[in-house]
mmCIF file of C-alpha atoms in Angstrom:
data_model
loop_
_atom_site.group_PDB
_atom_site.id
_atom_site.type_symbol
_atom_site.label_atom_id
_atom_site.label_comp_id
_atom_site.label_asym_id
_atom_site.label_seq_id
_atom_site.Cartn_x
_atom_site.Cartn_y
_atom_site.Cartn_z
ATOM 1 C CA MET A 24 -0.004 0.004 -0.051
ATOM 2 C CA ARG A 25 1.465 3.313 -0.986
ATOM 3 C CA ARG A 26 2.166 5.704 1.844
ATOM 4 C CA VAL A 27 1.258 9.347 1.541
ATOM 5 C CA LYS A 28 4.065 11.749 2.596
ATOM 6 C CA PRO A 29 2.936 14.400 5.041
ATOM 7 C CA THR A 30 2.802 17.809 3.592
ATOM 8 C CA HIS A 31 3.589 21.161 5.098
ATOM 9 C CA ASN A 32 0.005 21.887 5.698
ATOM 10 C CA THR A 33 -0.781 18.432 7.420
ATOM 11 C CA ALA A 34 2.136 18.943 9.767
ATOM 12 C CA ARG A 35 1.031 22.427 10.497
ATOM 13 C CA VAL A 36 -2.387 21.081 11.412
ATOM 14 C CA SER A 37 -0.845 18.498 13.565
ATOM 15 C CA ARG A 38 1.088 20.971 15.290
ATOM 16 C CA TRP A 39 -1.881 23.140 15.985
ATOM 17 C CA ARG A 40 -3.797 20.063 17.303
ATOM 18 C CA THR A 41 -1.067 19.269 19.670
ATOM 19 C CA ARG A 42 -0.973 22.764 21.026
ATOM 20 C CA ILE A 43 -4.819 22.783 21.428
ATOM 21 C CA ALA A 44 -4.627 19.414 23.219
ATOM 22 C CA LEU A 45 -1.888 20.649 25.588
ATOM 23 C CA ALA A 46 -3.811 23.930 26.292
ATOM 24 C CA THR A 47 -6.916 22.028 26.923
ATOM 25 C CA ARG A 48 -5.158 19.618 29.309
ATOM 26 C CA ASP A 49 -3.594 22.598 31.318
ATOM 27 C CA LEU A 50 -6.971 24.315 31.624
ATOM 28 C CA ALA A 51 -9.259 21.538 32.205
ATOM 29 C CA PRO A 52 -9.438 20.231 35.893
ATOM 30 C CA ALA A 53 -7.365 17.211 36.123
ATOM 31 C CA HIS A 54 -7.239 16.544 39.746
ATOM 32 C CA PRO A 55 -10.441 14.704 41.192
ATOM 33 C CA GLY A 56 -10.586 17.272 44.057
ATOM 34 C CA TYR A 57 -11.221 19.986 41.360
ATOM 35 C CA TRP A 58 -14.193 17.844 40.124
ATOM 36 C CA GLU A 59 -15.453 17.428 43.462
ATOM 37 C CA GLY A 60 -15.573 21.095 44.155
ATOM 38 C CA ILE A 61 -17.178 21.718 40.692
ATOM 39 C CA LEU A 62 -19.970 19.234 41.240
ATOM 40 C CA ILE A 63 -20.699 20.158 44.884
ATOM 41 C CA GLN A 64 -20.818 23.812 44.151
ATOM 42 C CA GLY A 65 -23.083 23.121 41.173
ATOM 43 C CA ALA A 66 -25.332 20.919 43.158
ATOM 44 C CA ARG A 67 -25.726 23.576 45.915
ATOM 45 C CA GLN A 68 -27.014 25.996 43.341
ATOM 46 C CA PHE A 69 -30.018 23.747 42.853
ATOM 47 C CA ALA A 70 -30.220 22.138 46.426
ATOM 48 C CA GLY A 71 -28.923 25.136 48.282
ATOM 49 C CA ILE A 72 -30.209 27.400 50.966
ATOM 50 C CA ALA A 73 -31.769 29.876 48.694
ATOM 51 C CA MET A 74 -33.830 27.195 46.938
ATOM 52 C CA PHE A 75 -35.005 25.745 50.287
ATOM 53 C CA ALA A 76 -35.967 29.251 51.456
ATOM 54 C CA ALA A 77 -38.002 29.677 48.131
ATOM 55 C CA LEU A 78 -39.616 26.454 48.855
ATOM 56 C CA ALA A 79 -40.540 27.409 52.342
ATOM 57 C CA VAL A 80 -42.133 30.674 50.883
ATOM 58 C CA ALA A 81 -44.027 28.618 48.272
ATOM 59 C CA LEU A 82 -45.357 26.365 51.085
ATOM 60 C CA GLY A 83 -46.832 29.425 52.888
ATOM 61 C CA GLY A 84 -44.064 29.680 55.473
ATOM 62 C CA GLY A 85 -44.047 33.084 57.371
ATOM 63 C CA HIS A 86 -41.226 35.117 58.913
ATOM 64 C CA LEU A 87 -40.845 32.524 61.713
ATOM 65 C CA VAL A 88 -40.360 29.684 59.180
ATOM 66 C CA ILE A 89 -37.935 31.737 57.160
ATOM 67 C CA GLY A 90 -35.956 32.492 60.452
ATOM 68 C CA ILE A 91 -35.836 28.784 61.277
ATOM 69 C CA VAL A 92 -34.658 28.044 57.687
ATOM 70 C CA ALA A 93 -31.872 30.776 58.241
ATOM 71 C CA ALA A 94 -30.773 29.615 61.530
ATOM 72 C CA ILE A 95 -30.745 25.813 60.810
ATOM 73 C CA PRO A 96 -27.470 25.902 58.591
ATOM 74 C CA PHE A 97 -25.553 27.753 61.334
ATOM 75 C CA LEU A 98 -26.755 25.583 64.020
ATOM 76 C CA ALA A 99 -25.928 22.523 62.113
ATOM 77 C CA ARG A 100 -22.435 23.730 61.628
ATOM 78 C CA MET A 101 -21.836 23.116 65.289
ATOM 79 C CA ALA A 102 -21.869 19.364 64.414
ATOM 80 C CA GLN A 103 -18.352 20.325 63.035
ATOM 81 C CA VAL A 104 -16.879 20.554 66.688
ATOM 82 C CA GLY A 105 -16.919 16.708 66.687
ATOM 83 C CA VAL A 106 -15.501 16.154 63.176
ATOM 84 C CA PRO A 107 -11.968 16.159 63.999
ATOM 85 C CA ALA A 108 -12.284 13.398 66.586
ATOM 86 C CA LEU A 109 -14.387 11.438 64.030
ATOM 87 C CA VAL A 110 -11.674 11.872 61.478
ATOM 88 C CA ARG A 111 -9.065 10.636 63.827
ATOM 89 C CA ARG A 112 -11.003 7.519 64.513
ATOM 90 C CA ARG A 113 -12.649 6.717 61.168
ATOM 91 C CA GLY A 114 -10.535 8.763 58.664
ATOM 92 C CA SER A 115 -11.803 11.740 56.598
ATOM 93 C CA TRP A 116 -12.926 9.694 53.602
ATOM 94 C CA SER A 117 -15.382 7.625 55.815
ATOM 95 C CA VAL A 118 -16.699 10.580 57.670
ATOM 96 C CA ALA A 119 -17.276 12.509 54.477
ATOM 97 C CA ARG A 120 -19.178 9.394 52.858
ATOM 98 C CA LEU A 121 -21.346 9.302 55.862
ATOM 99 C CA GLY A 122 -22.051 13.145 55.777
ATOM 100 C CA VAL A 123 -22.897 12.956 52.147
ATOM 101 C CA ALA A 124 -25.433 10.094 52.577
ATOM 102 C CA ILE A 125 -27.124 12.046 55.435
ATOM 103 C CA GLU A 126 -27.268 15.269 53.310
ATOM 104 C CA ARG A 127 -28.779 13.618 50.321
ATOM 105 C CA SER A 128 -31.390 11.739 52.293
ATOM 106 C CA GLY A 129 -32.357 14.809 54.180
ATOM 107 C CA PHE A 130 -32.666 17.002 51.328
ATOM 108 C CA LEU A 131 -34.720 14.424 49.499
ATOM 109 C CA ALA A 132 -37.039 13.988 52.325
ATOM 110 C CA ALA A 133 -37.578 17.816 52.414
ATOM 111 C CA ALA A 134 -38.041 18.100 48.709
ATOM 112 C CA LEU A 135 -40.759 15.297 48.865
ATOM 113 C CA ALA A 136 -42.589 16.990 51.753
ATOM 114 C CA GLY A 137 -42.692 20.190 49.872
ATOM 115 C CA ALA A 138 -43.843 18.580 46.645
ATOM 116 C CA LEU A 139 -46.421 16.249 48.205
ATOM 117 C CA ARG A 140 -47.565 18.740 50.829
ATOM 118 C CA PRO A 141 -48.954 16.189 53.469
ATOM 119 C CA GLY A 142 -51.324 18.579 55.113
ATOM 120 C CA THR A 143 -50.445 20.110 58.634
ATOM 121 C CA TRP A 144 -47.310 18.002 58.560
ATOM 122 C CA THR A 145 -45.773 19.799 55.512
ATOM 123 C CA ILE A 146 -43.765 22.520 57.213
ATOM 124 C CA PRO A 147 -42.480 20.309 60.215
ATOM 125 C CA LEU A 148 -41.467 17.509 57.697
ATOM 126 C CA PHE A 149 -39.838 20.018 55.460
ATOM 127 C CA LEU A 150 -37.872 21.623 58.386
ATOM 128 C CA CYS A 151 -36.918 18.214 59.790
ATOM 129 C CA GLY A 152 -35.693 16.982 56.453
ATOM 130 C CA PHE A 153 -33.824 20.177 55.719
ATOM 131 C CA ALA A 154 -32.193 20.167 59.290
ATOM 132 C CA THR A 155 -31.018 16.594 58.808
ATOM 133 C CA GLY A 156 -29.536 17.399 55.307
ATOM 134 C CA MET A 157 -27.688 20.471 56.792
ATOM 135 C CA VAL A 158 -26.223 18.313 59.570
ATOM 136 C CA GLY A 159 -24.978 15.930 57.023
ATOM 137 C CA GLN A 160 -23.604 18.790 54.865
ATOM 138 C CA ALA A 161 -21.679 20.095 57.947
ATOM 139 C CA LEU A 162 -20.168 16.631 58.524
ATOM 140 C CA TYR A 163 -19.066 16.477 54.869
ATOM 141 C CA ASP A 164 -17.630 19.980 54.705
ATOM 142 C CA GLY A 165 -15.712 19.353 57.883
ATOM 143 C CA ALA A 166 -14.288 15.987 56.708
ATOM 144 C CA MET A 167 -13.693 17.232 53.257
ATOM 145 C CA ALA A 168 -11.487 20.152 54.598
ATOM 146 C CA ALA A 169 -9.177 17.340 56.003
ATOM 147 C CA LEU A 170 -9.558 15.154 52.964
ATOM 148 C CA HIS A 171 -8.598 17.851 50.538
ATOM 149 C CA SER A 172 -5.400 18.602 52.675
ATOM 150 C CA GLU A 173 -4.571 14.863 52.331
ATOM 151 C CA VAL A 174 -4.892 14.595 48.567
ATOM 152 C CA ALA A 175 -3.369 17.867 47.538
ATOM 153 C CA GLU A 176 0.291 17.704 46.220
ATOM 154 C CA PRO A 177 2.966 18.046 48.918
ATOM 155 C CA ASN A 178 4.040 21.758 49.496
ATOM 156 C CA ALA A 179 1.261 22.831 46.893
ATOM 157 C CA PHE A 180 -1.893 23.061 49.066
ATOM 158 C CA ALA A 181 -2.286 26.813 48.380
ATOM 159 C CA GLN A 182 -2.111 26.372 44.595
ATOM 160 C CA TYR A 183 -4.402 23.269 44.815
ATOM 161 C CA THR A 184 -6.980 25.268 46.925
ATOM 162 C CA SER A 185 -6.934 28.247 44.654
ATOM 163 C CA MET A 186 -7.468 26.109 41.576
ATOM 164 C CA LYS A 187 -10.282 24.263 43.287
ATOM 165 C CA THR A 188 -11.874 27.537 44.231
ATOM 166 C CA ARG A 189 -11.750 28.986 40.679
ATOM 167 C CA TRP A 190 -13.338 25.905 39.160
ATOM 168 C CA ALA A 191 -15.954 25.653 41.929
ATOM 169 C CA SER A 192 -16.990 29.541 41.551
ATOM 170 C CA ILE A 193 -17.216 29.051 37.711
ATOM 171 C CA SER A 194 -19.574 26.112 38.280
ATOM 172 C CA GLY A 195 -21.587 27.971 40.911
ATOM 173 C CA LEU A 196 -22.011 30.978 38.727
ATOM 174 C CA ALA A 197 -22.976 28.988 35.562
ATOM 175 C CA LEU A 198 -25.303 26.551 37.220
ATOM 176 C CA GLY A 199 -26.917 29.217 39.548
ATOM 177 C CA ILE A 200 -28.014 31.120 36.510
ATOM 178 C CA ILE A 201 -29.333 28.053 34.866
ATOM 179 C CA ALA A 202 -31.095 27.041 38.056
ATOM 180 C CA SER A 203 -32.872 30.273 38.455
ATOM 181 C CA PHE A 204 -33.980 30.338 34.803
ATOM 182 C CA ALA A 205 -35.072 26.804 34.749
ATOM 183 C CA VAL A 206 -37.182 27.344 37.839
ATOM 184 C CA ASP A 207 -38.792 30.467 36.370
ATOM 185 C CA GLN A 208 -39.674 28.708 33.122
ATOM 186 C CA THR A 209 -41.090 25.639 34.744
ATOM 187 C CA GLU A 210 -43.286 27.877 36.864
ATOM 188 C CA HIS A 211 -44.322 29.724 33.781
ATOM 189 C CA LEU A 212 -45.462 26.433 32.261
ATOM 190 C CA GLY A 213 -48.085 26.145 35.025
ATOM 191 C CA VAL A 214 -46.168 23.991 37.457
ATOM 192 C CA PRO A 215 -47.061 24.744 40.959
ATOM 193 C CA PRO A 216 -44.138 26.873 42.663
ATOM 194 C CA ASN A 217 -43.663 24.255 45.397
ATOM 195 C CA VAL A 218 -43.397 21.446 42.937
ATOM 196 C CA ALA A 219 -41.082 23.417 40.660
ATOM 197 C CA ARG A 220 -38.638 24.138 43.493
ATOM 198 C CA ALA A 221 -38.812 20.626 44.939
ATOM 199 C CA LEU A 222 -37.851 19.524 41.351
ATOM 200 C CA ALA A 223 -34.961 21.894 41.430
ATOM 201 C CA ILE A 224 -33.721 20.532 44.714
ATOM 202 C CA CYS A 225 -33.997 16.930 43.330
ATOM 203 C CA VAL A 226 -31.876 17.973 40.311
ATOM 204 C CA GLY A 227 -29.464 19.310 42.767
ATOM 205 C CA ILE A 228 -29.272 15.781 44.481
ATOM 206 C CA GLY A 229 -28.924 14.190 41.076
ATOM 207 C CA VAL A 230 -25.826 16.543 40.463
ATOM 208 C CA HIS A 231 -24.628 15.674 43.950
ATOM 209 C CA CYS A 232 -24.492 12.041 43.071
ATOM 210 C CA LEU A 233 -22.078 12.627 40.247
ATOM 211 C CA ILE A 234 -19.275 13.131 42.766
ATOM 212 C CA ALA A 235 -19.078 9.273 43.235
ATOM 213 C CA ARG A 236 -16.141 8.725 40.950
ATOM 214 C CA PRO A 237 -13.938 11.812 42.011
ATOM 215 C CA PHE A 238 -14.815 11.073 45.392
ATOM 216 C CA ALA A 239 -13.635 7.510 45.235
ATOM 217 C CA ARG A 240 -10.554 8.607 43.617
ATOM 218 C CA MET A 241 -9.757 11.098 46.261
ATOM 219 C CA GLY A 242 -10.258 8.161 48.918
ATOM 220 C CA VAL A 243 -7.610 6.141 47.048
ATOM 221 C CA LEU A 244 -5.164 9.190 47.045
ATOM 222 C CA ALA A 245 -5.735 9.719 50.710
ATOM 223 C CA ARG A 246 -5.049 6.192 51.726
ATOM 224 C CA GLU A 247 -1.878 6.127 49.608
ATOM 225 C CA ARG A 248 -0.636 9.195 51.325
ATOM 226 C CA ALA A 249 -1.620 8.007 54.745
ATOM 227 C CA ARG A 250 0.464 4.817 54.105
ATOM 228 C CA SER A 251 3.386 6.684 53.177
ATOM 229 C CA ASP A 252 3.251 9.188 55.942
ATOM 230 C CA THR A 253 1.892 7.257 59.007
ATOM 231 C CA ALA A 254 4.090 9.169 61.338
ATOM 232 C CA VAL A 255 1.923 12.340 60.870
ATOM 233 C CA HIS A 256 -1.316 10.394 61.848
ATOM 234 C CA ALA A 257 0.533 8.651 64.809
ATOM 235 C CA GLY A 258 1.160 11.949 66.533
ATOM 236 C CA ALA A 259 -2.432 13.044 66.633
ATOM 237 C CA GLY A 260 -3.370 14.896 69.728
ATOM 238 C CA SER A 261 -6.222 14.086 72.178
ATOM 239 C CA SER A 262 -9.810 15.118 71.891
ATOM 240 C CA ARG A 263 -9.301 17.942 74.546
ATOM 241 C CA GLU A 264 -7.589 19.852 71.922
ATOM 242 C CA LEU A 265 -10.858 20.347 70.081
ATOM 243 C CA LEU A 266 -11.981 22.939 72.594
ATOM 244 C CA PRO A 267 -10.716 26.470 72.805
ATOM 245 C CA ASN A 268 -8.073 26.989 75.628
ATOM 246 C CA THR A 269 -7.367 30.607 75.700
ATOM 247 C CA ALA A 270 -9.528 33.912 76.117
ATOM 248 C CA GLN A 271 -8.557 34.915 72.511
ATOM 249 C CA GLU A 272 -9.734 31.507 71.132
ATOM 250 C CA TRP A 273 -13.191 31.897 73.059
ATOM 251 C CA ALA A 274 -13.374 35.583 71.692
ATOM 252 C CA VAL A 275 -12.995 34.318 68.165
ATOM 253 C CA VAL A 276 -15.818 31.609 68.750
ATOM 254 C CA HIS A 277 -18.085 34.415 70.131
ATOM 255 C CA LEU A 278 -17.556 36.640 67.239
ATOM 256 C CA ALA A 279 -18.093 33.830 64.745
ATOM 257 C CA LEU A 280 -21.497 33.047 66.354
ATOM 258 C CA ALA A 281 -22.720 36.607 66.556
ATOM 259 C CA TRP A 282 -21.576 37.207 62.889
ATOM 260 C CA GLY A 283 -22.978 33.923 61.632
ATOM 261 C CA PHE A 284 -26.401 34.398 63.144
ATOM 262 C CA ALA A 285 -26.584 38.044 62.095
ATOM 263 C CA TYR A 286 -25.476 37.304 58.601
ATOM 264 C CA GLY A 287 -27.684 34.198 58.122
ATOM 265 C CA ILE A 288 -30.962 35.761 59.408
ATOM 266 C CA GLY A 289 -30.407 39.004 57.426
ATOM 267 C CA ALA A 290 -29.428 37.205 54.292
ATOM 268 C CA ARG A 291 -32.491 34.687 54.442
ATOM 269 C CA GLN A 292 -34.814 37.443 55.403
ATOM 270 C CA SER A 293 -33.609 39.475 52.367
ATOM 271 C CA GLU A 294 -34.061 36.527 50.066
ATOM 272 C CA ALA A 295 -37.648 35.962 51.481
ATOM 273 C CA MET A 296 -38.662 39.570 50.945
ATOM 274 C CA ALA A 297 -37.371 39.439 47.355
ATOM 275 C CA LEU A 298 -39.162 36.084 46.710
ATOM 276 C CA ARG A 299 -42.404 37.698 48.052
ATOM 277 C CA MET A 300 -42.090 40.707 45.946
ATOM 278 C CA LEU A 301 -41.136 38.719 42.819
ATOM 279 C CA GLY A 302 -43.735 35.940 43.428
#
């Protein structure tokens, strides 16, 4: 079979393809931790606090219900006090896996309660499901903070964090716009607002399930790093180190609590007012 000699044009095309492939590889997120950040941030645009506040308004919740929805995420974050002890005993990947299962189950229960509206039990079941999901989210976020530090390249954690934050921000911005537009269009088609917002939460849970593959790869990386650096884990401190010891540390805790409640209640009330004004 006669071979065709490469011409100058084909060689030029080949070089351009190589350059495009290299540029795409450099720009695309290669580390599984980046994909985890992308998918989690995207999922929380559909199944996030704003969407749950919108669902609470659609269910007829008043200012008290909105205030409870605002307070639950910050109260749930207190579960992170015990996360370091759990991570020491079970490992960050196992704790994160438990947290993600609780988060999905709670959010799904809240979405079903909002869509089906089981009479007088609607608001209590919705709030219970939302609170359960937020506790799972707090466990997941606390464990993932440790897991990300374990899977990052040695001496490159700052670069890893900045790259992960960049990709997560891009995902959150894009999918946040898509989520808002999709919910509006669904309601314009005649779907009841509570059903449309519950469906958006279910879509977020579906996106959340896509983290399975990068999450599994992160677990493998963490176990490999743990085997190669057992001395670091052997020197873990006691559980007494979890509590603040000095007046300055307690002052930081008090400031964080005050700022968190003030910001959370103010932000959720502003969202509720906007939702009521815009319908």
